[in-house]
Amino acid sequence: MSNKVKSLQDLRKMRDELKGKINLREKSDNPDNLVQIKVSMATCGIASGARETMNYIIDDLDNQAIDAVVTQTGCMGYCYAEPTIEVTLPGEEPVIIGNVDTKKASEIIEKYIKNGELVDGIIPDTYKTIDNK
Amino acid sequence: MKDLSMHILDIVENSVKAGATQVVVDLNYHDDVLEMTIRDNGCGMDTETVKKVLDPYSTSRTTRKVGLGLPFLKMNAEQTGGAVQVESEPGRGTLVSATFVTTHIDCVPQGDIPATLALLITGHPDINFRIRIAKSTGSFEISSEEIKEVLDGVPVSHPRVNVFIRNMLKEEI
Ligand SMILES: Nc1ncnc2c1ncn2[C@@H]1O[C@H](COP(=O)(O)OP(=O)(O)O)[C@@H](O)[C@H]1O
Ligand SMILES: [Mg+2]
């Protein structure tokens, strides 16, 4: 059996597990009952480690079996504070946090995402969600 | 950019900014040459702009920030004996192709290409990526569309899906 056919079969199995676990009220790439994380991935972000931050967040959430959607976005306009991420807890306003290295990312997951406790480094005065399109 | 995978991320970011809905990433490994080609259906550029973007002293942006995107790609490719080619047509899309002689002493490391490609697919759920990897031992192709079809409503941006795609690509690269 080709690798790809096997991979897609494994993916199907994983889908069934996830379907049993997350409550998908709607078929959407961005279901609003899941934690949403956007990582700013413009040249300035990439150069300052945004890719490593994004990979770390994905691995940590996966290891802890936390359901979320993690996406990339363009320049958020905070080049001085890259890597920058935006976190939206279900039913809450988005929060933008700057200088998120892997250590900071871990803190954000433990405190804010798991317990709703605010962390240092929140960039104030932005209640608009950043869309790069 | 300290490795080739970062260049991929950065070039695709241009496609995203250009409003592309389809991006094809081709990685062709033959002997000691890696040819990476990124094709998009974004807004494209006219001939004049294409000429200018490879020149480090110009950009269509008024203020220059960190990184130099295409000129930097060109420098890193040429210092290995490779080259960069850009073809574009306004309203149609853009092709960026770069060759690297990977055994050359001045070639930057490849970096984590599987993880980078997985981040692109799961990080941009609205863009249909097609990844093609060709090696002397065979070839592999996967698209966002195929993955989403299997997922049947489970978000492609879920962490577990990303880890899955990363591991799948690791087997192929
Ligand atoms: N795929 C593309 N589609 C349309 N325009 C592009 C594309 N890639 C590059 N460009 C144009 O070339 C310019 C220079 O790109 P780049 O060297 O990556 O620097 P930057 O992205 O920081 O502006 C971009 O600002 C854009 O106008
Ligand atoms: Mg760029």
Coordinates of C-alpha atoms and ligand atoms in Angstrom, one line a residue:
Chain A
M1 CA 0.0 0.0 0.0
S2 CA 1.4 3.4 -0.9
N3 CA 2.5 5.7 1.9
K4 CA -0.1 8.2 1.0
V5 CA -3.1 5.9 1.0
K6 CA -1.9 4.7 4.4
S7 CA -1.4 8.2 5.7
L8 CA -4.9 9.3 4.6
Q9 CA -6.3 6.2 6.3
D10 CA -4.6 7.2 9.5
L11 CA -5.9 10.7 9.1
R12 CA -9.4 9.3 8.8
K13 CA -9.0 7.5 12.1
M14 CA -7.7 10.6 13.7
R15 CA -10.6 12.6 12.4
D16 CA -13.1 10.1 14.0
E17 CA -11.3 10.4 17.3
L18 CA -11.4 14.2 17.1
K19 CA -15.0 14.3 16.0
G20 CA -15.9 12.3 19.1
K21 CA -14.0 14.8 21.3
I22 CA -14.8 18.2 19.9
N23 CA -18.3 19.4 19.8
L24 CA -18.6 20.7 16.2
R25 CA -21.7 22.7 16.2
E26 CA -20.9 24.0 12.8
K27 CA -18.6 22.9 10.0
S28 CA -16.1 25.7 9.9
D29 CA -12.4 26.3 9.8
N30 CA -12.8 28.5 12.8
P31 CA -15.5 27.1 15.1
D32 CA -16.2 29.7 17.8
N33 CA -16.3 27.2 20.6
L34 CA -12.6 26.5 20.3
V35 CA -9.7 28.6 21.5
Q36 CA -8.3 30.5 18.5
I37 CA -4.6 31.5 18.2
K38 CA -3.2 33.6 15.4
V39 CA 0.6 33.9 15.0
S40 CA 1.9 36.9 13.1
M41 CA 4.1 35.5 10.4
A42 CA 5.4 38.4 8.3
T43 CA 9.1 38.7 7.5
C44 CA 9.8 40.5 10.8
G45 CA 7.9 37.8 12.7
I46 CA 9.7 34.9 10.9
A47 CA 13.1 36.5 11.6
S48 CA 12.4 36.8 15.3
G49 CA 11.2 33.2 15.8
A50 CA 7.5 33.2 15.1
R51 CA 7.8 29.8 13.4
E52 CA 9.4 28.2 16.5
T53 CA 6.7 29.9 18.7
M54 CA 3.9 28.5 16.5
N55 CA 5.4 25.0 16.5
Y56 CA 5.8 25.1 20.2
I57 CA 2.2 26.2 20.8
I58 CA 1.0 23.4 18.5
D59 CA 3.1 20.7 20.2
D60 CA 2.2 21.9 23.7
L61 CA -1.6 22.0 23.0
D62 CA -1.4 18.7 21.3
N63 CA 0.5 17.1 24.2
Q64 CA -2.1 18.4 26.6
A65 CA -5.0 17.4 24.3
I66 CA -6.3 21.0 24.3
D67 CA -8.6 21.6 21.3
A68 CA -7.9 24.8 19.5
V69 CA -7.3 26.3 16.0
V70 CA -3.9 27.8 15.4
T71 CA -3.4 29.9 12.3
Q72 CA -1.0 32.4 10.8
T73 CA -1.7 36.0 10.1
G74 CA 0.2 38.8 8.3
C75 CA 2.0 41.6 10.0
M76 CA 0.0 42.8 13.0
G77 CA 2.0 46.1 13.0
Y78 CA 3.9 45.4 16.2
C79 CA 7.3 44.7 14.6
Y80 CA 9.0 45.8 17.8
A81 CA 7.2 43.1 19.8
E82 CA 7.5 40.1 17.4
P83 CA 6.7 37.3 17.7
T84 CA 3.2 38.5 18.4
I85 CA 0.2 36.3 18.9
E86 CA -3.6 36.9 19.2
V87 CA -5.5 34.6 21.5
T88 CA -9.3 34.4 21.6
L89 CA -10.9 32.3 24.2
P90 CA -14.5 31.2 23.4
G91 CA -16.9 34.1 24.2
E92 CA -14.1 36.5 25.0
E93 CA -12.5 39.5 23.2
P94 CA -9.2 38.8 21.4
V95 CA -6.0 39.6 23.3
I96 CA -2.8 40.4 21.6
I97 CA 0.5 39.5 23.3
G98 CA 3.9 40.6 22.2
N99 CA 7.4 39.0 22.5
V100 CA 6.1 35.5 22.7
D101 CA 9.1 33.2 22.8
T102 CA 8.5 29.5 23.7
K103 CA 8.8 30.3 27.4
K104 CA 6.2 33.0 27.2
A105 CA 4.0 30.7 25.0
S106 CA 4.1 28.1 27.7
E107 CA 3.0 30.7 30.3
I108 CA 0.1 31.8 28.1
I109 CA -1.1 28.3 27.7
E110 CA -0.9 27.5 31.4
K111 CA -2.3 30.7 32.8
Y112 CA -4.5 32.3 30.2
I113 CA -5.7 29.5 28.0
K114 CA -6.2 26.9 30.7
N115 CA -7.2 29.2 33.6
G116 CA -8.3 32.5 32.1
E117 CA -5.7 34.4 34.1
L118 CA -4.2 37.4 32.4
V119 CA -0.5 37.5 31.7
D120 CA 2.1 40.3 31.3
G121 CA 2.9 41.5 27.8
I122 CA -0.6 42.2 26.6
I123 CA -0.6 44.9 24.0
P124 CA -3.3 47.3 25.1
D125 CA -5.8 49.3 23.1
T126 CA -6.5 46.9 20.4
Y127 CA -9.9 45.4 20.5
K128 CA -10.1 44.9 16.8
T129 CA -9.3 41.4 15.6
I130 CA -6.5 41.5 13.1
D131 CA -7.3 40.1 9.7
N132 CA -4.6 40.2 7.1
K133 CA -7.0 40.0 4.2
Chain B
M1 CA 16.9 33.8 6.9
K2 CA 19.0 31.3 8.5
D3 CA 17.7 28.3 6.6
L4 CA 16.0 27.3 3.4
S5 CA 12.7 26.4 5.1
M6 CA 12.5 30.0 6.4
H7 CA 12.8 31.2 2.8
I8 CA 9.8 29.0 1.8
L9 CA 7.8 30.5 4.6
D10 CA 8.8 34.0 3.6
I11 CA 8.1 33.6 -0.1
V12 CA 4.7 32.0 0.6
E13 CA 4.0 35.0 2.8
N14 CA 4.3 37.1 -0.4
S15 CA 1.7 34.9 -2.1
V16 CA -0.6 35.3 0.9
K17 CA -0.2 39.1 0.8
A18 CA -0.9 39.0 -3.0
G19 CA -4.3 37.4 -2.2
A20 CA -3.5 34.0 -3.6
T21 CA -6.1 31.2 -3.0
Q22 CA -3.9 28.5 -4.6
V23 CA -0.2 28.0 -3.8
V24 CA 1.9 25.2 -5.2
V25 CA 5.2 24.4 -3.5
D26 CA 7.5 22.1 -5.6
L27 CA 10.6 20.7 -4.0
N28 CA 12.8 19.0 -6.5
Y29 CA 15.9 17.1 -5.2
H30 CA 18.2 16.0 -7.9
D31 CA 21.8 15.1 -7.0
D32 CA 23.2 17.9 -5.0
V33 CA 20.7 20.5 -6.2
L34 CA 17.5 21.5 -4.5
E35 CA 15.1 23.4 -6.7
M36 CA 12.2 25.0 -4.9
T37 CA 9.4 26.5 -6.9
I38 CA 6.5 28.5 -5.5
R39 CA 3.6 29.3 -7.8
D40 CA 0.5 31.3 -6.8
N41 CA -2.6 32.7 -8.3
G42 CA -2.3 36.1 -6.5
C43 CA -2.4 39.6 -7.9
G44 CA 0.9 39.2 -9.8
M45 CA 3.3 42.0 -10.8
D46 CA 4.2 43.8 -14.0
T47 CA 7.6 43.3 -15.7
E48 CA 8.9 46.5 -14.3
T49 CA 8.1 45.4 -10.7
V50 CA 9.6 42.0 -11.2
K51 CA 12.8 43.6 -12.3
K52 CA 12.8 45.8 -9.2
V53 CA 12.0 43.2 -6.6
L54 CA 15.2 41.3 -7.0
D55 CA 17.2 44.5 -6.5
P56 CA 17.8 45.1 -2.7
Y57 CA 17.5 48.8 -3.1
S58 CA 13.9 48.8 -4.1
T59 CA 10.6 47.7 -2.8
S60 CA 7.0 48.5 -3.6
R61 CA 6.7 49.3 0.1
T62 CA 7.6 52.8 1.1
T63 CA 9.3 51.9 4.4
R64 CA 11.8 49.1 4.6
K65 CA 11.7 46.9 7.6
V66 CA 13.5 43.8 8.6
G67 CA 14.4 41.2 6.0
L68 CA 14.7 41.6 2.3
G69 CA 12.6 38.7 1.0
L70 CA 13.4 38.0 -2.6
P71 CA 16.8 39.8 -2.7
F72 CA 17.9 37.7 0.3
L73 CA 16.7 34.5 -1.4
K74 CA 18.7 35.5 -4.5
M75 CA 21.8 36.1 -2.5
N76 CA 21.6 32.8 -0.6
A77 CA 20.9 30.9 -3.8
E78 CA 23.6 32.6 -5.9
Q79 CA 26.3 32.1 -3.2
T80 CA 25.9 28.3 -3.7
G81 CA 26.2 28.6 -7.5
G82 CA 22.4 28.5 -7.9
A83 CA 19.9 31.1 -9.1
V84 CA 16.5 32.7 -8.6
Q85 CA 13.9 33.2 -11.3
V86 CA 10.7 35.2 -11.0
E87 CA 7.9 35.2 -13.5
S88 CA 4.7 37.1 -13.0
E89 CA 1.7 38.4 -14.8
P90 CA -0.7 41.0 -13.3
G91 CA -4.0 39.4 -12.5
R92 CA -2.7 35.9 -13.1
G93 CA -0.1 35.1 -10.5
T94 CA 3.6 34.6 -9.8
L95 CA 6.2 31.9 -10.0
V96 CA 9.4 32.1 -7.9
S97 CA 12.0 29.4 -8.4
A98 CA 15.3 29.1 -6.6
T99 CA 18.0 26.5 -7.0
F100 CA 20.6 25.8 -4.3
V101 CA 23.6 23.6 -4.6
T102 CA 23.2 22.0 -1.2
T103 CA 26.7 20.6 -1.0
H104 CA 28.2 24.0 -1.5
I105 CA 30.1 25.2 1.6
D106 CA 28.1 28.5 1.6
C107 CA 24.7 26.8 1.4
V108 CA 22.6 27.6 4.5
P109 CA 21.1 24.5 6.2
Q110 CA 17.7 23.2 5.0
G111 CA 16.0 23.7 8.3
D112 CA 12.8 21.9 9.3
I113 CA 11.0 21.8 5.9
P114 CA 8.3 19.3 7.0
A115 CA 7.3 21.4 10.0
T116 CA 7.3 24.5 7.9
L117 CA 5.1 23.1 5.2
A118 CA 2.7 21.7 7.8
L119 CA 2.5 25.2 9.4
L120 CA 1.6 26.7 6.0
I121 CA -1.2 24.2 5.3
T122 CA -2.7 24.4 8.8
G123 CA -1.9 28.1 9.3
H124 CA -3.8 29.1 6.2
P125 CA -7.1 27.2 6.1
D126 CA -8.5 29.4 3.3
I127 CA -5.6 28.7 0.9
N128 CA -5.4 25.6 -1.1
F129 CA -1.8 24.4 -0.9
R130 CA -0.4 21.7 -3.1
I131 CA 3.0 20.3 -2.0
R132 CA 5.0 18.2 -4.4
I133 CA 8.2 16.5 -3.4
A134 CA 10.3 14.8 -6.1
K135 CA 13.4 12.8 -5.3
S136 CA 15.4 10.2 -7.3
T137 CA 13.7 7.6 -5.1
G138 CA 10.2 8.7 -6.0
S139 CA 7.7 11.5 -5.7
F140 CA 4.9 12.5 -3.3
E141 CA 2.1 15.0 -3.6
I142 CA -0.6 16.2 -1.2
S143 CA -3.0 19.1 -1.2
S144 CA -5.0 21.0 1.5
E145 CA -8.1 20.0 -0.4
E146 CA -7.4 16.3 -0.1
I147 CA -6.7 16.7 3.6
K148 CA -9.8 18.8 4.3
E149 CA -11.9 16.3 2.4
V150 CA -10.8 13.5 4.8
L151 CA -11.2 15.8 7.8
D152 CA -14.9 16.3 6.9
G153 CA -15.4 19.4 9.1
V154 CA -12.7 18.9 11.7
P155 CA -10.7 22.1 11.5
V156 CA -7.4 21.7 9.5
S157 CA -5.9 24.2 12.0
H158 CA -6.3 21.8 15.0
P159 CA -2.9 21.1 16.7
R160 CA -3.3 17.3 16.2
V161 CA -3.8 17.7 12.5
N162 CA -0.7 19.8 12.2
V163 CA 1.4 17.2 14.0
F164 CA 0.0 14.6 11.8
I165 CA 0.9 16.4 8.6
R166 CA 4.3 17.3 9.9
N167 CA 5.0 13.6 10.6
M168 CA 3.6 12.5 7.2
L169 CA 5.9 14.9 5.4
K170 CA 8.9 13.9 7.4
E171 CA 8.6 10.4 5.9
E172 CA 8.8 12.0 2.4
I173 CA 11.5 14.6 2.7
Ligands
LIG1 N1 4.0 36.3 -5.1 C1 3.9 37.7 -5.3 N2 2.8 38.2 -5.9 C2 2.7 39.5 -6.1 N3 3.6 40.4 -5.7 C3 4.7 40.0 -5.1 C4 5.0 38.6 -4.9 N4 6.2 38.4 -4.3 C5 6.7 39.6 -4.2 N5 5.9 40.6 -4.7 C6 6.1 42.0 -4.7 O1 7.5 42.3 -4.5 C7 7.7 43.1 -3.3 C8 9.0 42.7 -2.6 O2 8.9 41.4 -2.0 P1 9.9 41.0 -0.8 O3 11.2 41.1 -1.4 O4 9.5 39.7 -0.3 O5 9.7 42.2 0.2 P2 8.4 42.5 1.1 O6 7.5 41.3 1.1 O7 8.9 42.8 2.5 O8 7.8 43.7 0.5 C9 6.4 42.9 -2.5 O9 6.2 44.0 -1.7 C10 5.3 42.7 -3.6 O10 4.9 44.0 -4.1
MG2 MG 8.2 39.3 1.4

